[in-house]
PDB file of C-alpha atoms in Angstrom:
ATOM      1  CA  UNK A   1     -16.421  25.873  24.216  1.00  0.00           C
ATOM      2  CA  UNK A   2     -16.701  24.652  20.648  1.00  0.00           C
ATOM      3  CA  UNK A   3     -15.346  21.217  19.840  1.00  0.00           C
ATOM      4  CA  UNK A   4     -12.978  20.143  17.105  1.00  0.00           C
ATOM      5  CA  UNK A   5     -14.401  20.994  13.712  1.00  0.00           C
ATOM      6  CA  UNK A   6     -13.504  19.373  10.422  1.00  0.00           C
ATOM      7  CA  UNK A   7     -14.388  20.488   6.935  1.00  0.00           C
ATOM      8  CA  UNK A   8     -15.712  19.244   4.679  1.00  0.00           C
ATOM      9  CA  UNK A   9     -17.669  16.424   6.286  1.00  0.00           C
ATOM     10  CA  UNK A  10     -18.010  14.479   3.066  1.00  0.00           C
ATOM     11  CA  UNK A  11     -15.923  14.487  -0.065  1.00  0.00           C
ATOM     12  CA  UNK A  12     -16.009  12.528  -3.313  1.00  0.00           C
ATOM     13  CA  UNK A  13     -12.974  12.571  -5.571  1.00  0.00           C
ATOM     14  CA  UNK A  14     -11.661  10.536  -8.478  1.00  0.00           C
ATOM     15  CA  UNK A  15      -8.358   8.719  -8.749  1.00  0.00           C
ATOM     16  CA  UNK A  16      -5.408  10.955  -9.481  1.00  0.00           C
ATOM     17  CA  UNK A  17      -6.939  14.074  -7.956  1.00  0.00           C
ATOM     18  CA  UNK A  18      -5.708  15.734  -4.818  1.00  0.00           C
ATOM     19  CA  UNK A  19      -7.637  16.759  -1.734  1.00  0.00           C
ATOM     20  CA  UNK A  20      -7.185  19.098   1.226  1.00  0.00           C
ATOM     21  CA  UNK A  21      -8.927  18.506   4.539  1.00  0.00           C
ATOM     22  CA  UNK A  22      -9.155  21.102   7.276  1.00  0.00           C
ATOM     23  CA  UNK A  23      -9.259  20.859  11.049  1.00  0.00           C
ATOM     24  CA  UNK A  24      -9.877  23.564  13.641  1.00  0.00           C
ATOM     25  CA  UNK A  25      -8.880  22.487  17.153  1.00  0.00           C
ATOM     26  CA  UNK A  26     -10.551  23.406  20.393  1.00  0.00           C
ATOM     27  CA  UNK A  27      -9.621  26.929  21.406  1.00  0.00           C
ATOM     28  CA  UNK A  28      -6.353  26.887  23.332  1.00  0.00           C
ATOM     29  CA  UNK A  29      -5.272  23.484  22.044  1.00  0.00           C
ATOM     30  CA  UNK A  30      -1.936  23.604  20.267  1.00  0.00           C
ATOM     31  CA  UNK A  31      -1.514  19.960  19.353  1.00  0.00           C
ATOM     32  CA  UNK A  32      -3.341  18.515  16.365  1.00  0.00           C
ATOM     33  CA  UNK A  33      -3.191  14.889  15.238  1.00  0.00           C
ATOM     34  CA  UNK A  34      -4.605  13.160  12.189  1.00  0.00           C
ATOM     35  CA  UNK A  35      -5.785   9.563  11.917  1.00  0.00           C
ATOM     36  CA  UNK A  36      -7.079   7.465   9.042  1.00  0.00           C
ATOM     37  CA  UNK A  37      -9.871   5.011   9.821  1.00  0.00           C
ATOM     38  CA  UNK A  38     -10.734   2.151   7.466  1.00  0.00           C
ATOM     39  CA  UNK A  39     -12.636  -1.104   8.052  1.00  0.00           C
ATOM     40  CA  UNK A  40      -9.579  -3.177   7.194  1.00  0.00           C
ATOM     41  CA  UNK A  41      -6.748  -1.295   8.901  1.00  0.00           C
ATOM     42  CA  UNK A  42      -8.645   0.344  11.723  1.00  0.00           C
ATOM     43  CA  UNK A  43      -7.329   3.618  13.124  1.00  0.00           C
ATOM     44  CA  UNK A  44      -3.887   4.550  11.917  1.00  0.00           C
ATOM     45  CA  UNK A  45      -1.844   7.557  12.944  1.00  0.00           C
ATOM     46  CA  UNK A  46      -0.893   9.945  10.158  1.00  0.00           C
ATOM     47  CA  UNK A  47       0.932  12.836  11.843  1.00  0.00           C
ATOM     48  CA  UNK A  48       0.963  15.214  14.795  1.00  0.00           C
ATOM     49  CA  UNK A  49       1.699  18.915  14.910  1.00  0.00           C
ATOM     50  CA  UNK A  50       2.470  21.249  17.773  1.00  0.00           C
ATOM     51  CA  UNK A  51       3.145  24.940  17.290  1.00  0.00           C
ATOM     52  CA  UNK A  52       3.508  24.471  13.546  1.00  0.00           C
ATOM     53  CA  UNK A  53       6.111  21.699  13.953  1.00  0.00           C
ATOM     54  CA  UNK A  54       5.548  18.104  12.974  1.00  0.00           C
ATOM     55  CA  UNK A  55       6.605  16.003  15.953  1.00  0.00           C
ATOM     56  CA  UNK A  56       5.716  12.571  14.652  1.00  0.00           C
ATOM     57  CA  UNK A  57       4.669  10.960  11.411  1.00  0.00           C
ATOM     58  CA  UNK A  58       3.053   7.621  10.758  1.00  0.00           C
ATOM     59  CA  UNK A  59       3.923   5.062   8.146  1.00  0.00           C
ATOM     60  CA  UNK A  60       2.174   6.576   5.152  1.00  0.00           C
ATOM     61  CA  UNK A  61       3.533   7.417   1.692  1.00  0.00           C
ATOM     62  CA  UNK A  62       4.743  10.889   0.858  1.00  0.00           C
ATOM     63  CA  UNK A  63       1.443  11.605  -0.905  1.00  0.00           C
ATOM     64  CA  UNK A  64       0.095  12.339   2.541  1.00  0.00           C
ATOM     65  CA  UNK A  65       1.241  15.644   3.970  1.00  0.00           C
ATOM     66  CA  UNK A  66       0.092  18.124   6.522  1.00  0.00           C
ATOM     67  CA  UNK A  67       0.762  21.457   8.073  1.00  0.00           C
ATOM     68  CA  UNK A  68      -0.296  23.595  10.971  1.00  0.00           C
ATOM     69  CA  UNK A  69      -0.842  27.308  10.993  1.00  0.00           C
ATOM     70  CA  UNK A  70       0.013  29.850  13.682  1.00  0.00           C
ATOM     71  CA  UNK A  71      -3.596  29.785  14.937  1.00  0.00           C
ATOM     72  CA  UNK A  72      -3.243  25.982  15.433  1.00  0.00           C
ATOM     73  CA  UNK A  73      -5.604  25.156  12.584  1.00  0.00           C
ATOM     74  CA  UNK A  74      -4.301  22.253  10.548  1.00  0.00           C
ATOM     75  CA  UNK A  75      -4.693  20.925   7.043  1.00  0.00           C
ATOM     76  CA  UNK A  76      -3.796  17.620   5.523  1.00  0.00           C
ATOM     77  CA  UNK A  77      -3.307  17.032   1.847  1.00  0.00           C
ATOM     78  CA  UNK A  78      -3.439  13.844  -0.155  1.00  0.00           C
ATOM     79  CA  UNK A  79      -2.098  14.002  -3.691  1.00  0.00           C
ATOM     80  CA  UNK A  80      -2.609  11.555  -6.538  1.00  0.00           C
ATOM     81  CA  UNK A  81      -5.545   9.886  -4.843  1.00  0.00           C
ATOM     82  CA  UNK A  82      -5.874   6.111  -4.963  1.00  0.00           C
ATOM     83  CA  UNK A  83      -8.951   3.970  -4.346  1.00  0.00           C
ATOM     84  CA  UNK A  84      -7.381   2.770  -1.105  1.00  0.00           C
ATOM     85  CA  UNK A  85      -7.374   6.304   0.274  1.00  0.00           C
ATOM     86  CA  UNK A  86     -11.130   6.077   0.778  1.00  0.00           C
ATOM     87  CA  UNK A  87     -11.527   6.394   4.526  1.00  0.00           C
ATOM     88  CA  UNK A  88     -12.764   8.429   7.439  1.00  0.00           C
ATOM     89  CA  UNK A  89     -10.094  10.984   8.347  1.00  0.00           C
ATOM     90  CA  UNK A  90     -10.195  12.030  11.967  1.00  0.00           C
ATOM     91  CA  UNK A  91      -8.552  15.045  13.484  1.00  0.00           C
ATOM     92  CA  UNK A  92      -7.881  15.305  17.207  1.00  0.00           C
ATOM     93  CA  UNK A  93      -6.633  18.153  19.345  1.00  0.00           C
ATOM     94  CA  UNK A  94      -4.944  18.195  22.706  1.00  0.00           C
ATOM     95  CA  UNK A  95      -4.170  20.834  25.277  1.00  0.00           C
ATOM     96  CA  UNK A  96      -0.751  19.868  26.467  1.00  0.00           C
ATOM     97  CA  UNK A  97       2.698  19.532  25.070  1.00  0.00           C
ATOM     98  CA  UNK A  98       2.695  16.021  26.486  1.00  0.00           C
ATOM     99  CA  UNK A  99       1.502  13.076  24.464  1.00  0.00           C
ATOM    100  CA  UNK A 100      -0.127  11.682  27.580  1.00  0.00           C
ATOM    101  CA  UNK A 101      -3.091  14.012  27.510  1.00  0.00           C
ATOM    102  CA  UNK A 102      -6.534  13.198  26.295  1.00  0.00           C
ATOM    103  CA  UNK A 103      -7.164  13.846  22.637  1.00  0.00           C
ATOM    104  CA  UNK A 104     -10.497  15.324  21.592  1.00  0.00           C
ATOM    105  CA  UNK A 105     -11.736  14.126  18.246  1.00  0.00           C
ATOM    106  CA  UNK A 106     -13.646  15.879  15.519  1.00  0.00           C
ATOM    107  CA  UNK A 107     -16.540  14.305  13.598  1.00  0.00           C
ATOM    108  CA  UNK A 108     -14.268  13.301  10.728  1.00  0.00           C
ATOM    109  CA  UNK A 109     -14.202  13.799   6.981  1.00  0.00           C
ATOM    110  CA  UNK A 110     -15.510  10.912   4.942  1.00  0.00           C
ATOM    111  CA  UNK A 111     -13.439  10.706   1.742  1.00  0.00           C
ATOM    112  CA  UNK A 112     -14.606   8.524  -1.111  1.00  0.00           C
ATOM    113  CA  UNK A 113     -12.282   7.977  -4.059  1.00  0.00           C
ATOM    114  CA  UNK A 114     -13.923   6.707  -7.258  1.00  0.00           C
TER     115      UNK A 114
ATOM    116  CA  UNK B   1       6.745   0.049  18.823  1.00  0.00           C
ATOM    117  CA  UNK B   2       3.600  -0.356  20.819  1.00  0.00           C
ATOM    118  CA  UNK B   3       0.814  -2.751  19.960  1.00  0.00           C
ATOM    119  CA  UNK B   4      -2.733  -2.900  21.269  1.00  0.00           C
ATOM    120  CA  UNK B   5      -4.869  -6.011  20.946  1.00  0.00           C
ATOM    121  CA  UNK B   6      -8.610  -6.301  21.405  1.00  0.00           C
ATOM    122  CA  UNK B   7      -9.490  -9.969  21.071  1.00  0.00           C
ATOM    123  CA  UNK B   8     -13.278  -9.581  21.001  1.00  0.00           C
ATOM    124  CA  UNK B   9     -14.457  -8.178  17.640  1.00  0.00           C
ATOM    125  CA  UNK B  10     -18.097  -8.220  18.766  1.00  0.00           C
ATOM    126  CA  UNK B  11     -19.996  -8.548  22.022  1.00  0.00           C
ATOM    127  CA  UNK B  12     -23.586  -8.233  23.093  1.00  0.00           C
ATOM    128  CA  UNK B  13     -25.237  -7.666  26.450  1.00  0.00           C
ATOM    129  CA  UNK B  14     -28.742  -7.284  27.773  1.00  0.00           C
ATOM    130  CA  UNK B  15     -29.838  -3.904  29.020  1.00  0.00           C
ATOM    131  CA  UNK B  16     -29.030  -3.392  32.736  1.00  0.00           C
ATOM    132  CA  UNK B  17     -26.430  -6.162  32.779  1.00  0.00           C
ATOM    133  CA  UNK B  18     -22.669  -5.879  33.121  1.00  0.00           C
ATOM    134  CA  UNK B  19     -20.158  -6.486  30.356  1.00  0.00           C
ATOM    135  CA  UNK B  20     -16.348  -6.511  30.253  1.00  0.00           C
ATOM    136  CA  UNK B  21     -14.287  -5.643  27.184  1.00  0.00           C
ATOM    137  CA  UNK B  22     -10.706  -6.910  27.012  1.00  0.00           C
ATOM    138  CA  UNK B  23      -7.546  -5.168  25.909  1.00  0.00           C
ATOM    139  CA  UNK B  24      -3.892  -6.123  26.080  1.00  0.00           C
ATOM    140  CA  UNK B  25      -0.930  -4.064  25.020  1.00  0.00           C
ATOM    141  CA  UNK B  26       2.773  -4.347  24.578  1.00  0.00           C
ATOM    142  CA  UNK B  27       5.330  -1.630  25.265  1.00  0.00           C
ATOM    143  CA  UNK B  28       8.811  -1.107  26.622  1.00  0.00           C
ATOM    144  CA  UNK B  29       7.914   2.280  28.087  1.00  0.00           C
ATOM    145  CA  UNK B  30       7.409   2.660  31.802  1.00  0.00           C
ATOM    146  CA  UNK B  31       5.316   5.830  31.763  1.00  0.00           C
ATOM    147  CA  UNK B  32       2.220   5.953  29.593  1.00  0.00           C
ATOM    148  CA  UNK B  33      -1.541   6.403  29.536  1.00  0.00           C
ATOM    149  CA  UNK B  34      -4.259   4.023  28.466  1.00  0.00           C
ATOM    150  CA  UNK B  35      -7.629   5.096  27.137  1.00  0.00           C
ATOM    151  CA  UNK B  36     -10.971   3.667  26.180  1.00  0.00           C
ATOM    152  CA  UNK B  37     -12.765   5.573  23.451  1.00  0.00           C
ATOM    153  CA  UNK B  38     -16.329   5.037  22.281  1.00  0.00           C
ATOM    154  CA  UNK B  39     -17.450   5.553  18.699  1.00  0.00           C
ATOM    155  CA  UNK B  40     -21.241   5.358  18.276  1.00  0.00           C
ATOM    156  CA  UNK B  41     -22.888   5.101  14.861  1.00  0.00           C
ATOM    157  CA  UNK B  42     -22.678   8.907  14.589  1.00  0.00           C
ATOM    158  CA  UNK B  43     -18.888   8.323  14.256  1.00  0.00           C
ATOM    159  CA  UNK B  44     -17.825  10.922  16.845  1.00  0.00           C
ATOM    160  CA  UNK B  45     -15.052   9.468  19.016  1.00  0.00           C
ATOM    161  CA  UNK B  46     -15.637  10.128  22.693  1.00  0.00           C
ATOM    162  CA  UNK B  47     -13.295   9.441  25.577  1.00  0.00           C
ATOM    163  CA  UNK B  48     -14.839   7.026  28.070  1.00  0.00           C
ATOM    164  CA  UNK B  49     -12.070   6.658  30.616  1.00  0.00           C
ATOM    165  CA  UNK B  50      -8.302   6.974  31.000  1.00  0.00           C
ATOM    166  CA  UNK B  51      -5.691   5.413  33.247  1.00  0.00           C
ATOM    167  CA  UNK B  52      -2.208   6.637  34.101  1.00  0.00           C
ATOM    168  CA  UNK B  53       0.258   3.772  34.190  1.00  0.00           C
ATOM    169  CA  UNK B  54       1.951   5.002  37.353  1.00  0.00           C
ATOM    170  CA  UNK B  55      -1.315   4.925  39.308  1.00  0.00           C
ATOM    171  CA  UNK B  56      -2.154   1.695  41.088  1.00  0.00           C
ATOM    172  CA  UNK B  57      -5.796   2.596  41.577  1.00  0.00           C
ATOM    173  CA  UNK B  58      -8.163   1.634  38.804  1.00  0.00           C
ATOM    174  CA  UNK B  59      -9.984   4.527  37.151  1.00  0.00           C
ATOM    175  CA  UNK B  60     -13.756   4.846  37.469  1.00  0.00           C
ATOM    176  CA  UNK B  61     -16.224   7.095  35.676  1.00  0.00           C
ATOM    177  CA  UNK B  62     -19.823   6.526  36.752  1.00  0.00           C
ATOM    178  CA  UNK B  63     -20.880   3.170  35.234  1.00  0.00           C
ATOM    179  CA  UNK B  64     -17.484   2.645  33.575  1.00  0.00           C
ATOM    180  CA  UNK B  65     -14.461   1.212  35.336  1.00  0.00           C
ATOM    181  CA  UNK B  66     -11.211  -0.412  34.324  1.00  0.00           C
ATOM    182  CA  UNK B  67      -9.159  -3.312  35.575  1.00  0.00           C
ATOM    183  CA  UNK B  68      -5.560  -2.278  34.958  1.00  0.00           C
ATOM    184  CA  UNK B  69      -2.962  -4.997  35.420  1.00  0.00           C
ATOM    185  CA  UNK B  70       0.379  -3.375  34.584  1.00  0.00           C
ATOM    186  CA  UNK B  71       2.524  -6.472  34.923  1.00  0.00           C
ATOM    187  CA  UNK B  72       0.209  -8.452  32.687  1.00  0.00           C
ATOM    188  CA  UNK B  73      -0.202  -5.451  30.332  1.00  0.00           C
ATOM    189  CA  UNK B  74      -3.932  -5.810  30.495  1.00  0.00           C
ATOM    190  CA  UNK B  75      -6.532  -3.029  30.514  1.00  0.00           C
ATOM    191  CA  UNK B  76     -10.151  -4.177  30.503  1.00  0.00           C
ATOM    192  CA  UNK B  77     -13.263  -2.001  30.557  1.00  0.00           C
ATOM    193  CA  UNK B  78     -16.280  -2.903  32.659  1.00  0.00           C
ATOM    194  CA  UNK B  79     -19.634  -1.338  31.870  1.00  0.00           C
ATOM    195  CA  UNK B  80     -22.220  -1.732  34.600  1.00  0.00           C
ATOM    196  CA  UNK B  81     -25.976  -1.317  34.188  1.00  0.00           C
ATOM    197  CA  UNK B  82     -25.638  -1.310  30.395  1.00  0.00           C
ATOM    198  CA  UNK B  83     -27.876   1.129  28.546  1.00  0.00           C
ATOM    199  CA  UNK B  84     -29.069   1.162  24.940  1.00  0.00           C
ATOM    200  CA  UNK B  85     -26.978   4.281  24.386  1.00  0.00           C
ATOM    201  CA  UNK B  86     -23.842   2.284  25.166  1.00  0.00           C
ATOM    202  CA  UNK B  87     -24.176   0.547  21.807  1.00  0.00           C
ATOM    203  CA  UNK B  88     -21.010   1.559  19.938  1.00  0.00           C
ATOM    204  CA  UNK B  89     -17.573   0.522  18.810  1.00  0.00           C
ATOM    205  CA  UNK B  90     -15.116   0.664  21.709  1.00  0.00           C
ATOM    206  CA  UNK B  91     -11.431   1.262  21.109  1.00  0.00           C
ATOM    207  CA  UNK B  92      -8.615   0.702  23.522  1.00  0.00           C
ATOM    208  CA  UNK B  93      -5.711   3.112  22.959  1.00  0.00           C
ATOM    209  CA  UNK B  94      -2.141   3.525  24.188  1.00  0.00           C
ATOM    210  CA  UNK B  95      -0.544   6.942  24.615  1.00  0.00           C
ATOM    211  CA  UNK B  96       3.211   6.944  25.125  1.00  0.00           C
ATOM    212  CA  UNK B  97       6.043   9.369  24.622  1.00  0.00           C
ATOM    213  CA  UNK B  98       5.807   9.733  20.848  1.00  0.00           C
ATOM    214  CA  UNK B  99       2.843  12.098  20.559  1.00  0.00           C
ATOM    215  CA  UNK B 100       0.419   9.597  19.087  1.00  0.00           C
ATOM    216  CA  UNK B 101      -2.271   7.167  20.120  1.00  0.00           C
ATOM    217  CA  UNK B 102      -2.024   3.533  19.088  1.00  0.00           C
ATOM    218  CA  UNK B 103      -5.446   1.954  18.814  1.00  0.00           C
ATOM    219  CA  UNK B 104      -6.713  -1.587  18.961  1.00  0.00           C
ATOM    220  CA  UNK B 105      -9.010  -2.890  16.214  1.00  0.00           C
ATOM    221  CA  UNK B 106     -12.073  -2.242  18.333  1.00  0.00           C
ATOM    222  CA  UNK B 107     -14.936  -4.194  19.888  1.00  0.00           C
ATOM    223  CA  UNK B 108     -18.462  -3.665  18.598  1.00  0.00           C
ATOM    224  CA  UNK B 109     -20.760  -3.705  21.613  1.00  0.00           C
ATOM    225  CA  UNK B 110     -24.497  -4.131  21.130  1.00  0.00           C
ATOM    226  CA  UNK B 111     -26.845  -3.566  24.038  1.00  0.00           C
ATOM    227  CA  UNK B 112     -30.101  -5.438  23.554  1.00  0.00           C
ATOM    228  CA  UNK B 113     -33.426  -4.342  25.102  1.00  0.00           C
TER     229      UNK B 113
END
Protein backbone atom coordinates (compact mmCIF):
# COMPACT_ATOMS: atom_id res chain seq x y z
CA UNK A 1 0.00 0.00 0.00
CA UNK A 2 1.42 3.36 -0.98
CA UNK A 3 2.27 5.80 1.78
CA UNK A 4 1.29 9.43 2.17
CA UNK A 5 2.52 11.46 -0.77
CA UNK A 6 3.14 15.18 -0.83
CA UNK A 7 3.80 17.40 -3.80
CA UNK A 8 5.90 19.26 -4.52
CA UNK A 9 8.80 18.15 -2.34
CA UNK A 10 10.61 21.45 -2.62
CA UNK A 11 9.35 24.92 -3.37
CA UNK A 12 10.96 28.35 -3.55
CA UNK A 13 8.75 31.42 -3.50
CA UNK A 14 9.19 35.13 -2.88
CA UNK A 15 7.47 37.28 -0.30
CA UNK A 16 3.93 38.24 -1.19
CA UNK A 17 3.30 35.24 -3.42
CA UNK A 18 0.91 32.45 -2.61
CA UNK A 19 1.50 28.72 -2.61
CA UNK A 20 -0.58 25.54 -2.72
CA UNK A 21 0.69 22.26 -1.29
CA UNK A 22 -0.93 18.91 -1.99
CA UNK A 23 -1.28 15.75 0.06
CA UNK A 24 -2.60 12.34 -0.94
CA UNK A 25 -3.38 10.13 2.06
CA UNK A 26 -2.97 6.40 2.32
CA UNK A 27 -5.79 4.63 0.51
CA UNK A 28 -8.77 4.27 2.83
CA UNK A 29 -7.65 7.00 5.22
CA UNK A 30 -10.21 9.76 5.57
CA UNK A 31 -8.47 12.01 8.06
CA UNK A 32 -5.73 14.36 6.92
CA UNK A 33 -3.73 16.68 9.18
CA UNK A 34 -1.18 19.34 8.39
CA UNK A 35 1.78 20.41 10.52
CA UNK A 36 4.41 23.10 10.15
CA UNK A 37 7.93 22.25 11.30
CA UNK A 38 10.53 24.94 11.94
CA UNK A 39 13.77 24.88 13.96
CA UNK A 40 12.48 27.53 16.34
CA UNK A 41 8.86 26.50 16.90
CA UNK A 42 9.13 22.78 16.31
CA UNK A 43 6.07 20.92 15.05
CA UNK A 44 2.89 22.94 15.12
CA UNK A 45 -0.57 21.77 14.16
CA UNK A 46 -2.22 23.65 11.31
CA UNK A 47 -5.55 21.89 10.69
CA UNK A 48 -7.29 18.54 10.38
CA UNK A 49 -9.91 17.40 7.91
CA UNK A 50 -12.23 14.42 7.88
CA UNK A 51 -14.70 13.77 5.09
CA UNK A 52 -14.19 17.26 3.71
CA UNK A 53 -14.92 18.91 7.08
CA UNK A 54 -12.38 20.82 9.10
CA UNK A 55 -12.57 19.45 12.63
CA UNK A 56 -9.80 21.44 14.24
CA UNK A 57 -7.57 24.37 13.41
CA UNK A 58 -4.34 25.50 14.98
CA UNK A 59 -3.30 28.97 15.97
CA UNK A 60 -2.21 30.30 12.59
CA UNK A 61 -3.27 33.46 10.75
CA UNK A 62 -6.01 33.39 8.17
CA UNK A 63 -3.39 33.36 5.40
CA UNK A 64 -3.19 29.65 6.04
CA UNK A 65 -6.13 27.69 4.70
CA UNK A 66 -6.89 24.19 3.63
CA UNK A 67 -9.47 21.94 2.14
CA UNK A 68 -10.17 18.30 1.54
CA UNK A 69 -11.72 16.74 -1.50
CA UNK A 70 -14.20 13.87 -1.74
CA UNK A 71 -11.35 11.43 -2.51
CA UNK A 72 -9.68 12.51 0.79
CA UNK A 73 -6.85 14.32 -0.97
CA UNK A 74 -6.06 17.59 0.74
CA UNK A 75 -4.50 20.90 -0.17
CA UNK A 76 -3.24 23.72 1.95
CA UNK A 77 -2.78 27.24 0.73
CA UNK A 78 -0.66 30.04 2.10
CA UNK A 79 -1.32 33.50 0.74
CA UNK A 80 0.84 36.61 0.96
CA UNK A 81 3.92 34.63 1.91
CA UNK A 82 6.24 35.96 4.60
CA UNK A 83 9.85 35.02 5.31
CA UNK A 84 8.71 33.30 8.49
CA UNK A 85 6.60 30.86 6.49
CA UNK A 86 9.76 29.06 5.41
CA UNK A 87 9.35 25.61 6.90
CA UNK A 88 8.85 21.93 6.32
CA UNK A 89 5.13 21.27 5.90
CA UNK A 90 4.11 17.78 6.89
CA UNK A 91 0.90 16.04 6.02
CA UNK A 92 -0.36 13.04 7.97
CA UNK A 93 -3.25 10.69 7.38
CA UNK A 94 -5.18 8.47 9.72
CA UNK A 95 -7.62 5.63 9.32
CA UNK A 96 -10.12 6.29 12.03
CA UNK A 97 -12.59 8.92 12.97
CA UNK A 98 -10.92 8.98 16.37
CA UNK A 99 -8.04 11.29 17.11
CA UNK A 100 -6.41 8.52 19.09
CA UNK A 101 -5.19 6.60 16.09
CA UNK A 102 -1.71 6.59 14.71
CA UNK A 103 -0.99 9.23 12.11
CA UNK A 104 1.14 8.30 9.11
CA UNK A 105 3.32 11.10 7.84
CA UNK A 106 4.37 12.05 4.36
CA UNK A 107 7.91 13.13 3.42
CA UNK A 108 6.99 16.81 3.65
CA UNK A 109 7.23 19.84 1.41
CA UNK A 110 10.17 22.10 2.06
CA UNK A 111 9.04 25.69 1.43
CA UNK A 112 11.61 28.45 1.19
CA UNK A 113 10.42 32.05 1.05
CA UNK A 114 12.94 34.59 -0.25
CA UNK B 1 -4.55 22.79 26.32
CA UNK B 2 -2.02 20.02 26.37
CA UNK B 3 1.71 20.54 26.64
CA UNK B 4 4.53 18.11 25.99
CA UNK B 5 8.03 18.67 27.34
CA UNK B 6 11.22 16.94 26.29
CA UNK B 7 13.97 18.20 28.57
CA UNK B 8 16.91 16.66 26.71
CA UNK B 9 17.65 18.56 23.47
CA UNK B 10 20.52 16.22 22.60
CA UNK B 11 21.78 12.83 23.73
CA UNK B 12 24.43 10.42 22.59
CA UNK B 13 25.00 6.73 23.18
CA UNK B 14 27.50 4.12 22.15
CA UNK B 15 26.41 1.42 19.76
CA UNK B 16 24.90 -1.61 21.57
CA UNK B 17 24.23 0.35 24.75
CA UNK B 18 20.90 1.41 26.22
CA UNK B 19 19.56 4.95 26.30
CA UNK B 20 16.42 6.51 27.80
CA UNK B 21 14.71 9.61 26.42
CA UNK B 22 12.44 11.59 28.74
CA UNK B 23 9.05 13.12 28.13
CA UNK B 24 6.50 14.73 30.41
CA UNK B 25 3.10 16.03 29.50
CA UNK B 26 0.24 17.94 30.98
CA UNK B 27 -3.44 17.37 30.29
CA UNK B 28 -6.82 17.37 31.97
CA UNK B 29 -8.11 14.56 29.77
CA UNK B 30 -8.45 11.07 31.15
CA UNK B 31 -8.41 9.16 27.87
CA UNK B 32 -5.58 9.77 25.43
CA UNK B 33 -2.69 8.20 23.54
CA UNK B 34 1.00 8.92 23.72
CA UNK B 35 3.42 8.36 20.88
CA UNK B 36 7.11 8.40 20.14
CA UNK B 37 7.98 9.34 16.58
CA UNK B 38 11.40 9.15 14.97
CA UNK B 39 12.60 11.58 12.31
CA UNK B 40 15.91 10.55 10.72
CA UNK B 41 17.93 12.91 8.53
CA UNK B 42 15.75 11.85 5.57
CA UNK B 43 12.97 13.81 7.38
CA UNK B 44 10.30 11.09 7.13
CA UNK B 45 8.45 10.83 10.45
CA UNK B 46 8.03 7.25 11.57
CA UNK B 47 6.03 5.94 14.49
CA UNK B 48 8.23 4.10 16.97
CA UNK B 49 5.75 3.13 19.65
CA UNK B 50 2.39 4.15 21.12
CA UNK B 51 0.73 3.80 24.50
CA UNK B 52 -2.95 3.98 25.40
CA UNK B 53 -3.47 5.89 28.63
CA UNK B 54 -6.01 3.41 29.97
CA UNK B 55 -3.55 0.51 29.70
CA UNK B 56 -1.39 -0.16 32.72
CA UNK B 57 1.08 -2.31 30.82
CA UNK B 58 3.97 -0.52 29.20
CA UNK B 59 4.18 -0.85 25.42
CA UNK B 60 7.09 -2.69 23.82
CA UNK B 61 8.20 -2.93 20.20
CA UNK B 62 11.33 -5.03 19.73
CA UNK B 63 14.24 -2.94 21.10
CA UNK B 64 11.95 -0.03 22.03
CA UNK B 65 9.95 0.15 25.23
CA UNK B 66 8.27 2.85 27.27
CA UNK B 67 7.94 3.62 30.94
CA UNK B 68 4.49 5.16 31.29
CA UNK B 69 3.73 6.74 34.64
CA UNK B 70 0.21 8.16 34.33
CA UNK B 71 0.04 9.81 37.73
CA UNK B 72 3.36 11.53 37.18
CA UNK B 73 2.44 12.29 33.53
CA UNK B 74 5.71 10.85 32.39
CA UNK B 75 6.37 8.83 29.23
CA UNK B 76 9.99 7.85 28.64
CA UNK B 77 11.40 5.83 25.75
CA UNK B 78 14.07 3.20 26.29
CA UNK B 79 16.13 2.02 23.35
CA UNK B 80 18.08 -1.16 23.98
CA UNK B 81 21.04 -2.41 21.95
CA UNK B 82 21.32 0.94 20.16
CA UNK B 83 22.15 0.78 16.47
CA UNK B 84 23.66 3.37 14.14
CA UNK B 85 20.33 3.53 12.32
CA UNK B 86 18.69 4.79 15.50
CA UNK B 87 20.40 8.14 15.00
CA UNK B 88 17.51 10.59 14.56
CA UNK B 89 15.38 13.24 16.16
CA UNK B 90 12.83 11.68 18.51
CA UNK B 91 9.54 13.39 19.23
CA UNK B 92 7.14 12.63 22.01
CA UNK B 93 3.52 13.36 21.06
CA UNK B 94 0.15 13.55 22.80
CA UNK B 95 -3.07 12.58 21.05
CA UNK B 96 -6.27 13.59 22.82
CA UNK B 97 -9.84 14.24 21.85
CA UNK B 98 -9.28 17.23 19.57
CA UNK B 99 -8.04 15.48 16.43
CA UNK B 100 -4.47 16.70 16.62
CA UNK B 101 -1.08 15.65 17.91
CA UNK B 102 0.82 17.93 20.26
CA UNK B 103 4.55 17.41 19.95
CA UNK B 104 7.48 18.06 22.22
CA UNK B 105 10.50 19.98 20.90
CA UNK B 106 12.37 16.76 20.24
CA UNK B 107 15.56 15.04 21.37
CA UNK B 108 18.40 14.58 18.89
CA UNK B 109 19.88 11.15 19.52
CA UNK B 110 23.28 10.27 18.10
CA UNK B 111 24.49 6.69 18.19
CA UNK B 112 28.27 6.52 18.06
CA UNK B 113 30.21 3.52 16.67
